[in-house]
């Protein structure tokens, strides 16, 4: 980055499109830790992030509690509980972005309390600016904070003179985080992200039982096993550690302290955070008959399909039958991009902050040392499992090291490698010299993955392709379109792939003792055999329908596909399109390469089927760029006023092949 020789698109994942690094959840965290990484290396930066984040959170939580409770000892106890348990439990171990984001945000919460009590206008403006800076830094750590930090403003309560600083706080936050958000939106546009499904949002929400009991990170295994026997397993909330003391003390604290203004603000924060963490739908609510809310849900889905059709897709229809809509459904429907906050359960972090404050307030009312004694038992109840140290990987998996050498020896260039999904595969590819990899991981699905099933599917952890991919040679066309030259499979999947005539088995590689510490899988290498008779030989991204053996349909007015090249060279593009039949309106198609018009054709309206359009375009090196090149087919109607009359599909693609002029098969150097 400092030498201007830095590409935000990495080919180690989501090949051939490439992974825009600003779309990774930890992208902004990497920017915050970049100075440390440049000075001492990424491993040191990672450890500083985790350890420093815990210290920052502890000090911030204590500062927050210090404004509410007089006892110094109790503020220490409450800060320890908030830092290592409750809503932050899982984030102290796995999600560095959430760890740093919540650590910065608890300081924001503390300053919001101070802002509400600040009488001096000049000092109040300084506190407001500091709140905005912290909010902006939290957004840098994890963009979800743009929405997740909004409930904290209820801490201002009814102090109306403090609310007037809200525009200043928001403006400051946008100034701090604006460049990052711009890069994030650019990355999202580059990858044409498929947003999270409604089912996945529901999967990551809380339930009322989420806030009682012990999770898998509790040091008390018997209590954790007992909790797992009755508590609904929710991906985010099941990993949290609440125990029973915190909920009990919070209820008592809310009741006995209700008359205090600060307590009302905390109770409101608790309730708002709880409701938002419950997500958009309550599945199978008690004491409510099946189908009670069916008509309301149907109305919500009708509006949702108009405003956010991908979110309220046909796949979400099953959620209408036995669910009750909750308040955050309105946010999901009407607030732009709110669904990209993705994990409603993370609002539980602020629920935990309110619980700790109310609980510490109760302990402060107890006589003598009783409060401290109960506080110590409280910490003991929530004691987490110790964190194990893991060595920093320095060697790639031998299969990836071999694949890098294999690719360098090939006459065909710009090929990639399929590896099992997950961040460990991506890191091993990075250690292999940025080995191009069709690896998926992260929060959101790149658009072109709609066309890579069943071979390449979206997953966070290593999973094997299904039997239909491994055994059916016709599905290898998916790999060739994605410019995949090698497939690496675990032994169970490799046994099936050896029967696939479109693949050639090479050899298997054991990880060895050093690599086993982070990538403990044997990988078997298969070469994807090239063919020059695929009707479509580049990667579709959007706008196409299902792919058959010899054709596909353009189902949107803009359909895009592309391919990756390292060294631009002259190419030919062959195209055969057939219009829909019958053609009741005049229809035109324009062909664009990297935004430049290559050619166009018009079919007049006719009762009979129009003639196919066959075209061949010569493309010189100047029209291409190193990296990803986009080819677009744009359907153009006779009159813009008729755009809502003509319905897709628009035309059938019988042939779309891109090849270099050196007569080598496929996309060659």
PDB file of C-alpha atoms in Angstrom, residues 211-212 242-255 355 358-359 362 378 381:
ATOM      1  CA  UNK A 211     -29.718 -14.847  28.251  1.00  0.00           C
ATOM      2  CA  UNK A 212     -29.776 -17.567  30.901  1.00  0.00           C
ATOM      3  CA  UNK A 242     -24.715 -15.479  31.000  1.00  0.00           C
ATOM      4  CA  UNK A 243     -25.162 -17.766  34.016  1.00  0.00           C
ATOM      5  CA  UNK A 244     -28.061 -17.021  36.385  1.00  0.00           C
ATOM      6  CA  UNK A 245     -26.650 -14.360  38.714  1.00  0.00           C
ATOM      7  CA  UNK A 246     -26.497 -11.593  36.085  1.00  0.00           C
ATOM      8  CA  UNK A 247     -30.134 -11.915  34.904  1.00  0.00           C
ATOM      9  CA  UNK A 248     -31.394 -12.090  38.505  1.00  0.00           C
ATOM     10  CA  UNK A 249     -29.410  -9.060  39.654  1.00  0.00           C
ATOM     11  CA  UNK A 250     -30.442  -7.077  36.558  1.00  0.00           C
ATOM     12  CA  UNK A 251     -34.151  -7.673  37.240  1.00  0.00           C
ATOM     13  CA  UNK A 252     -33.737  -6.670  40.881  1.00  0.00           C
ATOM     14  CA  UNK A 253     -31.682  -3.624  39.897  1.00  0.00           C
ATOM     15  CA  UNK A 254     -34.227  -2.457  37.358  1.00  0.00           C
ATOM     16  CA  UNK A 255     -37.029  -2.652  39.933  1.00  0.00           C
ATOM     17  CA  UNK A 355     -27.240  -5.900  32.757  1.00  0.00           C
ATOM     18  CA  UNK A 358     -27.906  -2.692  36.916  1.00  0.00           C
ATOM     19  CA  UNK A 359     -26.323  -5.687  38.659  1.00  0.00           C
ATOM     20  CA  UNK A 362     -27.677  -3.763  43.301  1.00  0.00           C
ATOM     21  CA  UNK A 378     -20.443 -13.883  40.086  1.00  0.00           C
ATOM     22  CA  UNK A 381     -19.699 -18.433  37.950  1.00  0.00           C
TER      23      UNK A 381
END
